[in-house]
Amino acid sequence: SLLAGRARAASLHTQRVNMLSMYVRPENLSDVLHGTVDADGGEADGSHDGSSQRIGEPVGVAASARHQASSDQTGELAGAAMLYGEARAAAGASSHAPLAAAATAAASSATPPPANFGAMRMCAHDMLLRDGPEALVWHVTSMAVEWPMVGLQHLSTLKQELLDLYFQTRPSSLAMSTGWPGLDPLYRVVPGELTIVTGVPNSGKSEWLDALAVHLAEASEFDRWPWRTAFASFEKSPKQHAAQLLEKATGLRFVGPATDQSFGSSRRMDPEELRDAIDFIDQHFFLIRRDGDALPVGRSSSGSGGYGGGFSDGNGSGMSWMPSYMEGIVPAVEEPPTIDWVLDKAASAVRRHGIRGLVIDPYNELDHARPLHVSETEYVSSMLSKVKRFAQRHDVHVWLVVHPRQLQDWTGKAPTLYDISGSAHFINKADCGIVVHRDWGGADVPNPDGGTTRIIVQKCRNKAAGRIGEHKLRYDRATGMYHDDAAAGDDE
């Protein structure tokens, strides 16, 4: 390994020449070959004045090397001198470049078998003295490895990941079920990909993503890599968002009297069910916010203390997202968040909590200030490239909610991905594109009971994630849940 490190630090050609010529004076090459003098310039019988030093050899090493030298060493140095002499003869000049090329040719022409070394060699000097020049040349030419280059990758480095994917031995890299059997043939959640979600207002985009995140968390709750999701949702307050997640986690209502006919047969969750559900969402979901409402100070009546575990019976503030002693230490920032800030916080959530999903809802709530010379199309392209690099680097699936542009003479039909406001890059760069569309009671009024919600997959780049198609889910307005009444093969 030390030899490989030396070979990487300098040019391999120059290194070979230096290693072979380090111990032989050029003017003594012919005499060494004929055996009239040794490598130090002394008589062949081994006598010398003790003051001579090999070229390039440290003073402290010279005496030790001469002390360990034997008749076998003279033969080894002669072999080194021979290779050096062949290189000079082939080069026909004293310049380093031709000499290095000739040394490479001479070394490659002779392929001695490698010795079975039983001990570590400290350096090239140590290998030359102990194992001979042939072994040194073989190690430099055969054992040196390429220095890794940033931006250039061998596919062999992906061997283990490909084997894990083929044998499905690592669940964290597999396509996850949505929890709706009828939708799975069309869409599955693959880590490291970007899904664009769009739809007209009040079509249920955010509700559907909340339900999807709850399904992923429930399916992997007891796995080694549980699915955790971070929400950068800016259209809802944290408490409202948490209440909606609680409804989907329990399948019960969060608001209203225990029995309320306006919500049908659905009952309200009791306090014990609420406590269990709070523990569940606290372990699987995290909020990314940049305003004061994201950090309410906890004054929980349950006395649980600490972070994120408080529960109130209605007289307190609800969940304690932050201990009271931190009030004033963490300042509230009212500036609108940027995509860079969201991705930075999401990267922190990956390292701290191991999130595997990120929801950015919606895109137009972010700060999109850009230089005057940058068009919106160029900005969107750069922004989406950042999001995709984040997803691939951290193996996180990202859902980006984008509103369509204002539709002229809209008749209630579902929009397409090309109707997204801003740029066609939203569909061009997405791995998956989904339109969420709810049945409407008229041309401009949504069905008050929710009814059927259409999940339209209009783009799916990865065949392991699904295919283009449409599936219908039944929306329950009381609990915000989506039910799959169709069989797995009934998708359109």
Tab-separated table of N, CA, C and O in Angstrom, residues 207 247 253 262-263 447-451 475-481:
chain	number	residue	atom	x	y	z
A	207	GLU	N	-53.709	16.600	0.532
A	207	GLU	CA	-54.343	15.520	1.290
A	207	GLU	C	-53.860	14.160	0.796
A	207	GLU	O	-53.595	13.248	1.586
A	247	GLU	N	-55.548	12.368	11.734
A	247	GLU	CA	-56.748	11.743	11.192
A	247	GLU	C	-56.408	10.572	10.282
A	247	GLU	O	-57.041	9.515	10.347
A	253	ARG	N	-61.969	11.007	13.065
A	253	ARG	CA	-62.026	12.469	13.015
A	253	ARG	C	-61.230	13.085	14.151
A	253	ARG	O	-61.151	12.545	15.256
A	262	SER	N	-73.165	15.477	10.669
A	262	SER	CA	-72.653	16.135	9.472
A	262	SER	C	-71.415	15.442	8.921
A	262	SER	O	-71.039	15.647	7.768
A	263	PHE	N	-70.751	14.617	9.753
A	263	PHE	CA	-69.585	13.876	9.309
A	263	PHE	C	-69.919	12.411	9.031
A	263	PHE	O	-69.017	11.574	8.945
A	447	ASN	N	-67.345	18.872	-5.692
A	447	ASN	CA	-68.321	18.024	-5.015
A	447	ASN	C	-68.117	18.166	-3.506
A	447	ASN	O	-67.040	17.884	-2.996
A	448	PRO	N	-69.110	18.606	-2.738
A	448	PRO	CA	-68.906	18.832	-1.306
A	448	PRO	C	-68.590	17.557	-0.541
A	448	PRO	O	-67.955	17.591	0.510
A	449	ASP	N	-69.015	16.408	-1.021
A	449	ASP	CA	-68.759	15.152	-0.326
A	449	ASP	C	-67.443	14.507	-0.749
A	449	ASP	O	-67.118	13.414	-0.296
A	450	GLY	N	-66.689	15.157	-1.583
A	450	GLY	CA	-65.411	14.607	-2.015
A	450	GLY	C	-65.569	13.704	-3.212
A	450	GLY	O	-65.106	13.998	-4.292
A	451	GLY	N	-66.271	12.583	-3.025
A	451	GLY	CA	-66.493	11.675	-4.138
A	451	GLY	C	-65.216	11.008	-4.606
A	451	GLY	O	-64.349	10.635	-3.820
A	475	TYR	N	-62.598	9.421	-1.825
A	475	TYR	CA	-62.156	10.363	-0.799
A	475	TYR	C	-63.189	10.478	0.306
A	475	TYR	O	-64.388	10.690	0.052
A	476	ASP	N	-62.721	10.318	1.564
A	476	ASP	CA	-63.585	10.470	2.732
A	476	ASP	C	-63.291	11.834	3.344
A	476	ASP	O	-62.251	12.052	3.951
A	477	ARG	N	-64.241	12.742	3.196
A	477	ARG	CA	-64.012	14.111	3.661
A	477	ARG	C	-63.875	14.191	5.174
A	477	ARG	O	-63.121	15.013	5.711
A	478	ALA	N	-64.558	13.330	5.923
A	478	ALA	CA	-64.548	13.406	7.387
A	478	ALA	C	-63.162	13.131	7.947
A	478	ALA	O	-62.701	13.809	8.870
A	479	THR	N	-62.467	12.141	7.404
A	479	THR	CA	-61.154	11.762	7.938
A	479	THR	C	-60.007	12.159	7.010
A	479	THR	O	-58.853	12.024	7.396
A	480	GLY	N	-60.318	12.631	5.814
A	480	GLY	CA	-59.270	12.986	4.864
A	480	GLY	C	-58.561	11.781	4.286
A	480	GLY	O	-57.474	11.930	3.713
A	481	MET	N	-59.155	10.605	4.383
A	481	MET	CA	-58.517	9.386	3.895
A	481	MET	C	-59.001	9.056	2.487
A	481	MET	O	-60.088	9.475	2.068
